[in-house]
Amino acid sequence: MQVIEQLGDLLRDIAAQEILPRFLCVGHTRKDDGSLLTDADLACQAALEASLPRLLPYPVLGEEMTRQEQDLLWLRQMEGLWVVDPIDGTTNFINGLPHFAISVALMQNGRSTLGAIYNPMTQELFCAERGAGATLNGTPLPLKQKANPMCEAIAGVDVKYLCSARLASRLNSVAPFGSQRSMGSSTLDWCYLAAGRFDVYLHGGQRLWDYAAGALILEEAGGCVASLQQDDFWADKPWKRSVIAARDADMFAQWHRWVRNNQ
């Protein structure tokens, strides 16, 4: 069995054991940065830390580690590093919204080479391996082959961390797309773009574990991505990276040009 298949099986098992039994019946606290934390996050991360090195013998960097631990692991990650988000969409999870996921990526030399994102509520497993394409439950992505025209495009937009007040204002007044969504899980946003459920995507600033698997899945599905600062998305700063992305090259050219012109 290939590693990507083993990874998918692992995510399904951990979700069944550590996440779903706690859905609708878990308390929460807040971390120092104000974000939410549950026992499910901690249990899932612990299970991933124990299991992933058995697939490939690399260390694990998780969202629920200290920043000092994360920095140290990142500095040593050239050969290989597992990057995990045990539950992306914790606010949704706590409030009973069935839109959250486990995300795992293998990164080498600062770029993702393997990625999987699993939503246990829909049983959708998105996977990609660099150079080998992307799939949803084994079906090649994108599911929807033809993008909407820009005037009818569905946009995933999260302006929370945008530094440009002008861009935020323009998005609310003269954006070129047809409709926008913000659903509370960055990792699933990437997957929906890769599948063709979204056409374009914009985010003001994601953490490493938010984009590590998703950006690879999008690229392997034929999508394109940059940041607000750099055309080479993977060369930007790892800890807070903005996103301009689209499901195909033609749509990306239009969207990238509009965003850059309206910053």
CSV table of N, CA and C in Angstrom, one decimal, residues 2-132:
chain,number,residue,atom,x,y,z
A,2,GLN,N,0.6,2.2,-0.8
A,2,GLN,CA,1.3,3.5,-0.9
A,2,GLN,C,1.1,4.3,0.3
A,3,VAL,N,2.1,5.2,0.6
A,3,VAL,CA,2.1,6.0,1.8
A,3,VAL,C,0.8,6.9,1.8
A,4,ILE,N,0.4,7.4,0.7
A,4,ILE,CA,-0.7,8.3,0.6
A,4,ILE,C,-2.0,7.5,1.0
A,5,GLU,N,-2.1,6.3,0.6
A,5,GLU,CA,-3.2,5.5,1.0
A,5,GLU,C,-3.2,5.1,2.5
A,6,GLN,N,-2.0,4.8,3.0
A,6,GLN,CA,-1.9,4.6,4.5
A,6,GLN,C,-2.3,5.8,5.2
A,7,LEU,N,-1.9,7.0,4.7
A,7,LEU,CA,-2.2,8.3,5.4
A,7,LEU,C,-3.7,8.5,5.5
A,8,GLY,N,-4.4,8.2,4.4
A,8,GLY,CA,-5.8,8.4,4.4
A,8,GLY,C,-6.5,7.4,5.4
A,9,ASP,N,-6.0,6.2,5.4
A,9,ASP,CA,-6.6,5.2,6.4
A,9,ASP,C,-6.3,5.7,7.8
A,10,LEU,N,-5.2,6.3,8.1
A,10,LEU,CA,-4.8,6.8,9.4
A,10,LEU,C,-5.7,7.9,9.8
A,11,LEU,N,-6.0,8.8,8.9
A,11,LEU,CA,-6.9,10.0,9.3
A,11,LEU,C,-8.3,9.5,9.6
A,12,ARG,N,-8.8,8.6,8.8
A,12,ARG,CA,-10.1,8.0,9.1
A,12,ARG,C,-10.2,7.4,10.4
A,13,ASP,N,-9.2,6.6,10.8
A,13,ASP,CA,-9.1,5.9,12.1
A,13,ASP,C,-9.1,6.9,13.2
A,14,ILE,N,-8.2,7.9,13.1
A,14,ILE,CA,-8.0,8.8,14.2
A,14,ILE,C,-9.3,9.6,14.4
A,15,ALA,N,-9.9,10.0,13.3
A,15,ALA,CA,-11.2,10.8,13.4
A,15,ALA,C,-12.3,10.0,14.1
A,16,ALA,N,-12.3,8.7,13.8
A,16,ALA,CA,-13.3,7.8,14.4
A,16,ALA,C,-13.1,7.6,15.9
A,17,GLN,N,-11.8,7.6,16.3
A,17,GLN,CA,-11.4,7.3,17.7
A,17,GLN,C,-11.4,8.5,18.5
A,18,GLU,N,-10.9,9.6,18.0
A,18,GLU,CA,-10.6,10.8,18.8
A,18,GLU,C,-11.5,12.0,18.6
A,19,ILE,N,-12.1,12.1,17.4
A,19,ILE,CA,-12.8,13.3,17.1
A,19,ILE,C,-14.3,13.1,17.2
A,20,LEU,N,-14.9,12.2,16.4
A,20,LEU,CA,-16.3,12.0,16.4
A,20,LEU,C,-16.9,11.7,17.7
A,21,PRO,N,-16.3,10.9,18.6
A,21,PRO,CA,-16.9,10.6,19.9
A,21,PRO,C,-17.1,11.9,20.8
A,22,ARG,N,-16.3,12.9,20.5
A,22,ARG,CA,-16.3,14.2,21.2
A,22,ARG,C,-17.2,15.3,20.6
A,23,PHE,N,-17.7,15.0,19.4
A,23,PHE,CA,-18.5,16.0,18.7
A,23,PHE,C,-19.8,16.2,19.5
A,24,LEU,N,-20.1,17.5,19.8
A,24,LEU,CA,-21.3,17.9,20.6
A,24,LEU,C,-21.2,17.6,22.0
A,25,CYS,N,-20.1,17.1,22.5
A,25,CYS,CA,-20.0,16.8,23.9
A,25,CYS,C,-18.6,17.1,24.5
A,26,VAL,N,-18.0,18.2,24.1
A,26,VAL,CA,-16.6,18.5,24.5
A,26,VAL,C,-16.6,20.0,25.0
A,27,GLY,N,-15.9,20.2,26.1
A,27,GLY,CA,-15.7,21.6,26.5
A,27,GLY,C,-14.5,22.2,25.8
A,28,HIS,N,-14.3,23.5,26.1
A,28,HIS,CA,-13.2,24.2,25.4
A,28,HIS,C,-12.6,25.2,26.3
A,29,THR,N,-11.3,25.6,25.9
A,29,THR,CA,-10.7,26.7,26.6
A,29,THR,C,-10.1,27.6,25.5
A,30,ARG,N,-9.5,28.7,25.9
A,30,ARG,CA,-8.8,29.6,24.9
A,30,ARG,C,-7.3,29.6,25.1
A,31,LYS,N,-6.6,29.5,24.0
A,31,LYS,CA,-5.1,29.6,24.1
A,31,LYS,C,-4.7,31.1,24.3
A,32,ASP,N,-3.4,31.3,24.5
A,32,ASP,CA,-2.9,32.7,24.7
A,32,ASP,C,-3.2,33.6,23.6
A,33,ASP,N,-3.3,33.1,22.3
A,33,ASP,CA,-3.6,33.9,21.2
A,33,ASP,C,-5.1,34.1,21.0
A,34,GLY,N,-5.9,33.6,21.9
A,34,GLY,CA,-7.4,33.8,21.8
A,34,GLY,C,-8.1,32.7,21.0
A,35,SER,N,-7.4,31.8,20.4
A,35,SER,CA,-8.1,30.8,19.6
A,35,SER,C,-8.5,29.6,20.5
A,36,LEU,N,-9.5,28.9,20.0
A,36,LEU,CA,-10.1,27.9,20.8
A,36,LEU,C,-9.4,26.5,20.8
A,37,LEU,N,-9.5,25.8,21.9
A,37,LEU,CA,-8.8,24.5,22.1
A,37,LEU,C,-9.7,23.6,22.8
A,38,THR,N,-9.8,22.3,22.3
A,38,THR,CA,-10.6,21.3,23.0
A,38,THR,C,-9.7,20.1,23.2
A,39,ASP,N,-10.3,19.2,24.1
A,39,ASP,CA,-9.6,17.9,24.3
A,39,ASP,C,-9.5,17.1,23.0
A,40,ALA,N,-10.4,17.3,22.1
A,40,ALA,CA,-10.3,16.6,20.8
A,40,ALA,C,-9.1,17.0,20.0
A,41,ASP,N,-8.8,18.3,20.0
A,41,ASP,CA,-7.6,18.8,19.3
A,41,ASP,C,-6.4,18.1,19.9
A,42,LEU,N,-6.3,18.1,21.2
A,42,LEU,CA,-5.1,17.5,21.9
A,42,LEU,C,-5.0,16.0,21.6
A,43,ALA,N,-6.1,15.3,21.7
A,43,ALA,CA,-6.1,13.9,21.5
A,43,ALA,C,-5.7,13.5,20.1
A,44,CYS,N,-6.3,14.3,19.1
A,44,CYS,CA,-6.0,14.0,17.7
A,44,CYS,C,-4.5,14.3,17.4
A,45,GLN,N,-4.0,15.4,17.9
A,45,GLN,CA,-2.6,15.7,17.7
A,45,GLN,C,-1.7,14.6,18.3
A,46,ALA,N,-2.0,14.2,19.5
A,46,ALA,CA,-1.2,13.2,20.1
A,46,ALA,C,-1.2,11.9,19.3
A,47,ALA,N,-2.3,11.5,18.8
A,47,ALA,CA,-2.4,10.3,17.9
A,47,ALA,C,-1.6,10.5,16.7
A,48,LEU,N,-1.6,11.6,16.1
A,48,LEU,CA,-0.9,11.9,14.9
A,48,LEU,C,0.6,11.9,15.2
A,49,GLU,N,1.0,12.5,16.3
A,49,GLU,CA,2.5,12.5,16.6
A,49,GLU,C,3.0,11.1,16.8
A,50,ALA,N,2.2,10.2,17.4
A,50,ALA,CA,2.6,8.8,17.6
A,50,ALA,C,2.6,8.0,16.3
A,51,SER,N,1.7,8.3,15.4
A,51,SER,CA,1.5,7.4,14.2
A,51,SER,C,2.2,7.8,13.0
A,52,LEU,N,2.3,9.1,12.7
A,52,LEU,CA,2.9,9.5,11.4
A,52,LEU,C,4.4,9.1,11.2
A,53,PRO,N,5.2,9.2,12.3
A,53,PRO,CA,6.6,8.7,12.0
A,53,PRO,C,6.7,7.2,11.7
A,54,ARG,N,5.7,6.5,11.9
A,54,ARG,CA,5.7,5.1,11.5
A,54,ARG,C,5.5,4.9,10.0
A,55,LEU,N,4.8,5.9,9.4
A,55,LEU,CA,4.7,5.9,8.0
A,55,LEU,C,6.0,6.3,7.3
A,56,LEU,N,6.5,7.5,7.7
A,56,LEU,CA,7.8,8.0,7.2
A,56,LEU,C,8.5,8.6,8.4
A,57,PRO,N,9.7,8.3,8.7
A,57,PRO,CA,10.4,8.7,10.0
A,57,PRO,C,10.8,10.1,10.0
A,58,TYR,N,9.8,11.0,10.1
A,58,TYR,CA,10.1,12.4,10.2
A,58,TYR,C,9.4,13.0,11.4
A,59,PRO,N,9.9,14.1,12.0
A,59,PRO,CA,9.2,14.7,13.2
A,59,PRO,C,7.9,15.3,12.8
A,60,VAL,N,7.1,15.6,13.8
A,60,VAL,CA,5.7,16.1,13.6
A,60,VAL,C,5.7,17.5,14.2
A,61,LEU,N,5.2,18.5,13.4
A,61,LEU,CA,5.0,19.9,13.8
A,61,LEU,C,3.4,20.0,13.9
A,62,GLY,N,2.9,20.3,15.0
A,62,GLY,CA,1.4,20.5,15.2
A,62,GLY,C,1.0,21.9,15.6
A,63,GLU,N,-0.2,22.2,15.3
A,63,GLU,CA,-0.7,23.5,15.7
A,63,GLU,C,-0.7,23.7,17.2
A,64,GLU,N,-0.9,22.6,18.0
A,64,GLU,CA,-1.1,22.7,19.4
A,64,GLU,C,0.3,22.6,20.2
A,65,MET,N,1.4,22.8,19.5
A,65,MET,CA,2.7,23.0,20.1
A,65,MET,C,3.0,24.4,20.5
A,66,THR,N,4.0,24.7,21.3
A,66,THR,CA,4.4,26.0,21.5
A,66,THR,C,5.1,26.6,20.3
A,67,ARG,N,5.1,27.9,20.2
A,67,ARG,CA,5.7,28.6,19.1
A,67,ARG,C,7.2,28.2,19.1
A,68,GLN,N,7.8,28.1,20.2
A,68,GLN,CA,9.2,27.8,20.3
A,68,GLN,C,9.5,26.4,19.7
A,69,GLU,N,8.6,25.4,20.1
A,69,GLU,CA,8.8,24.1,19.5
A,69,GLU,C,8.6,24.1,18.0
A,70,GLN,N,7.6,24.9,17.5
A,70,GLN,CA,7.4,24.9,16.1
A,70,GLN,C,8.5,25.6,15.4
A,71,ASP,N,9.1,26.6,15.9
A,71,ASP,CA,10.2,27.3,15.2
A,71,ASP,C,11.4,26.4,15.1
A,72,LEU,N,11.7,25.6,16.2
A,72,LEU,CA,12.8,24.7,16.2
A,72,LEU,C,12.6,23.6,15.2
A,73,LEU,N,11.4,23.1,15.1
A,73,LEU,CA,11.2,22.0,14.1
A,73,LEU,C,11.3,22.5,12.7
A,74,TRP,N,10.8,23.7,12.5
A,74,TRP,CA,10.8,24.3,11.1
A,74,TRP,C,12.2,24.5,10.6
A,75,LEU,N,13.1,25.0,11.5
A,75,LEU,CA,14.5,25.3,11.2
A,75,LEU,C,15.2,24.0,10.8
A,76,ARG,N,14.7,22.9,11.3
A,76,ARG,CA,15.4,21.6,11.0
A,76,ARG,C,14.7,20.7,10.0
A,77,GLN,N,13.8,21.3,9.3
A,77,GLN,CA,12.9,20.5,8.5
A,77,GLN,C,13.3,20.2,7.1
A,78,MET,N,14.5,20.5,6.6
A,78,MET,CA,14.8,20.4,5.2
A,78,MET,C,14.6,19.0,4.7
A,79,GLU,N,15.0,17.9,5.4
A,79,GLU,CA,14.9,16.6,4.9
A,79,GLU,C,13.4,16.1,4.9
A,80,GLY,N,12.7,16.5,5.9
A,80,GLY,CA,11.3,16.1,6.0
A,80,GLY,C,10.6,16.5,7.3
A,81,LEU,N,9.4,16.9,7.2
A,81,LEU,CA,8.6,17.3,8.4
A,81,LEU,C,7.1,17.1,8.2
A,82,TRP,N,6.5,16.4,9.1
A,82,TRP,CA,5.0,16.3,9.0
A,82,TRP,C,4.5,17.6,9.7
A,83,VAL,N,3.5,18.2,9.0
A,83,VAL,CA,2.8,19.4,9.5
A,83,VAL,C,1.3,19.0,9.7
A,84,VAL,N,0.8,19.2,10.9
A,84,VAL,CA,-0.6,18.8,11.1
A,84,VAL,C,-1.4,19.8,11.8
A,85,ASP,N,-2.7,19.8,11.4
A,85,ASP,CA,-3.7,20.6,12.1
A,85,ASP,C,-4.7,19.6,12.5
A,86,PRO,N,-4.8,19.3,13.8
A,86,PRO,CA,-5.6,18.2,14.3
A,86,PRO,C,-7.1,18.4,14.1
A,87,ILE,N,-7.6,19.6,14.3
A,87,ILE,CA,-9.0,20.0,13.9
A,87,ILE,C,-8.9,21.4,13.3
A,88,ASP,N,-9.1,21.6,12.1
A,88,ASP,CA,-9.2,22.9,11.5
A,88,ASP,C,-10.7,23.2,11.4
A,89,GLY,N,-11.1,24.3,12.0
A,89,GLY,CA,-12.5,24.6,12.2
A,89,GLY,C,-13.0,24.2,13.5
A,90,THR,N,-12.2,24.5,14.5
A,90,THR,CA,-12.6,24.2,15.9
A,90,THR,C,-13.8,24.9,16.4
A,91,THR,N,-14.0,26.2,16.0
A,91,THR,CA,-15.2,26.9,16.3
A,91,THR,C,-16.5,26.2,15.8
A,92,ASN,N,-16.4,25.7,14.5
A,92,ASN,CA,-17.5,24.9,13.9
A,92,ASN,C,-17.7,23.7,14.8
A,93,PHE,N,-16.6,23.0,15.1
A,93,PHE,CA,-16.7,21.7,15.8
A,93,PHE,C,-17.4,21.9,17.2
A,94,ILE,N,-17.0,22.9,17.9
A,94,ILE,CA,-17.6,23.2,19.2
A,94,ILE,C,-19.1,23.5,19.1
A,95,ASN,N,-19.4,24.2,18.1
A,95,ASN,CA,-20.8,24.7,18.0
A,95,ASN,C,-21.7,23.8,17.2
A,96,GLY,N,-21.2,22.6,16.8
A,96,GLY,CA,-22.1,21.6,16.1
A,96,GLY,C,-22.2,21.8,14.7
A,97,LEU,N,-21.4,22.6,14.1
A,97,LEU,CA,-21.4,22.8,12.6
A,97,LEU,C,-20.5,21.7,11.9
A,98,PRO,N,-21.1,20.9,11.1
A,98,PRO,CA,-20.3,19.8,10.5
A,98,PRO,C,-19.4,20.1,9.4
A,99,HIS,N,-18.5,21.1,9.7
A,99,HIS,CA,-17.6,21.6,8.7
A,99,HIS,C,-16.2,21.8,9.3
A,100,PHE,N,-15.5,20.8,9.4
A,100,PHE,CA,-14.1,20.8,10.0
A,100,PHE,C,-13.3,19.6,9.5
A,101,ALA,N,-12.0,19.7,9.7
A,101,ALA,CA,-11.2,18.6,9.1
A,101,ALA,C,-9.9,18.4,9.8
A,102,ILE,N,-9.3,17.2,9.6
A,102,ILE,CA,-7.9,17.0,10.0
A,102,ILE,C,-7.1,17.2,8.7
A,103,SER,N,-6.0,17.9,8.9
A,103,SER,CA,-5.1,18.2,7.8
A,103,SER,C,-3.6,17.7,8.1
A,104,VAL,N,-3.0,17.0,7.2
A,104,VAL,CA,-1.6,16.5,7.4
A,104,VAL,C,-0.9,16.7,6.1
A,105,ALA,N,0.3,17.3,6.1
A,105,ALA,CA,1.2,17.4,5.0
A,105,ALA,C,2.6,16.9,5.3
A,106,LEU,N,3.3,16.4,4.4
A,106,LEU,CA,4.7,16.2,4.5
A,106,LEU,C,5.4,17.3,3.7
A,107,MET,N,6.3,18.0,4.4
A,107,MET,CA,7.0,19.1,3.8
A,107,MET,C,8.5,18.8,3.7
A,108,GLN,N,9.1,19.1,2.5
A,108,GLN,CA,10.5,18.9,2.3
A,108,GLN,C,11.1,20.1,1.6
A,109,ASN,N,12.2,20.7,2.2
A,109,ASN,CA,12.8,21.9,1.6
A,109,ASN,C,11.8,23.0,1.5
A,110,GLY,N,10.9,23.1,2.5
A,110,GLY,CA,9.9,24.2,2.5
A,110,GLY,C,8.7,24.1,1.6
A,111,ARG,N,8.6,23.0,0.9
A,111,ARG,CA,7.4,22.8,0.1
A,111,ARG,C,6.8,21.4,0.4
A,112,SER,N,5.5,21.4,0.2
A,112,SER,CA,4.7,20.2,0.5
A,112,SER,C,4.9,19.2,-0.6
A,113,THR,N,5.1,17.9,-0.2
A,113,THR,CA,5.2,16.8,-1.2
A,113,THR,C,4.1,15.8,-1.1
A,114,LEU,N,3.4,15.8,0.0
A,114,LEU,CA,2.3,14.9,0.3
A,114,LEU,C,1.3,15.6,1.1
A,115,GLY,N,0.0,15.4,0.9
A,115,GLY,CA,-1.0,16.0,1.7
A,115,GLY,C,-2.3,15.3,1.7
A,116,ALA,N,-3.0,15.3,2.9
A,116,ALA,CA,-4.3,14.7,3.0
A,116,ALA,C,-5.2,15.6,3.9
A,117,ILE,N,-6.4,15.8,3.6
A,117,ILE,CA,-7.4,16.5,4.4
A,117,ILE,C,-8.7,15.7,4.5
A,118,TYR,N,-9.2,15.5,5.7
A,118,TYR,CA,-10.3,14.6,5.9
A,118,TYR,C,-11.4,15.3,6.7
A,119,ASN,N,-12.6,15.4,6.1
A,119,ASN,CA,-13.8,15.8,6.9
A,119,ASN,C,-14.6,14.6,7.4
A,120,PRO,N,-14.5,14.3,8.7
A,120,PRO,CA,-15.2,13.1,9.1
A,120,PRO,C,-16.7,13.1,9.1
A,121,MET,N,-17.3,14.3,9.0
A,121,MET,CA,-18.7,14.4,8.9
A,121,MET,C,-19.3,14.1,7.6
A,122,THR,N,-18.5,14.4,6.5
A,122,THR,CA,-19.0,14.1,5.2
A,122,THR,C,-18.2,12.8,4.6
A,123,GLN,N,-17.2,12.4,5.4
A,123,GLN,CA,-16.4,11.3,4.9
A,123,GLN,C,-15.7,11.6,3.6
A,124,GLU,N,-15.3,12.8,3.4
A,124,GLU,CA,-14.6,13.2,2.2
A,124,GLU,C,-13.1,13.3,2.5
A,125,LEU,N,-12.3,12.6,1.8
A,125,LEU,CA,-10.8,12.5,2.0
A,125,LEU,C,-10.2,13.1,0.7
A,126,PHE,N,-9.6,14.2,0.8
A,126,PHE,CA,-8.9,14.9,-0.3
A,126,PHE,C,-7.4,14.6,-0.1
A,127,CYS,N,-6.7,14.1,-1.2
A,127,CYS,CA,-5.3,13.7,-1.1
A,127,CYS,C,-4.6,14.2,-2.3
A,128,ALA,N,-3.3,14.4,-2.1
A,128,ALA,CA,-2.4,14.7,-3.3
A,128,ALA,C,-1.0,14.3,-3.0
A,129,GLU,N,-0.3,14.0,-4.0
A,129,GLU,CA,1.2,13.7,-4.0
A,129,GLU,C,1.8,14.5,-5.1
A,130,ARG,N,2.9,15.3,-4.8
A,130,ARG,CA,3.4,16.1,-5.8
A,130,ARG,C,3.8,15.3,-7.1
A,131,GLY,N,3.3,15.8,-8.2
A,131,GLY,CA,3.5,15.2,-9.5
A,131,GLY,C,2.6,14.0,-9.8
A,132,ALA,N,1.7,13.7,-8.9
A,132,ALA,CA,0.8,12.6,-9.1
A,132,ALA,C,-0.7,12.9,-9.1
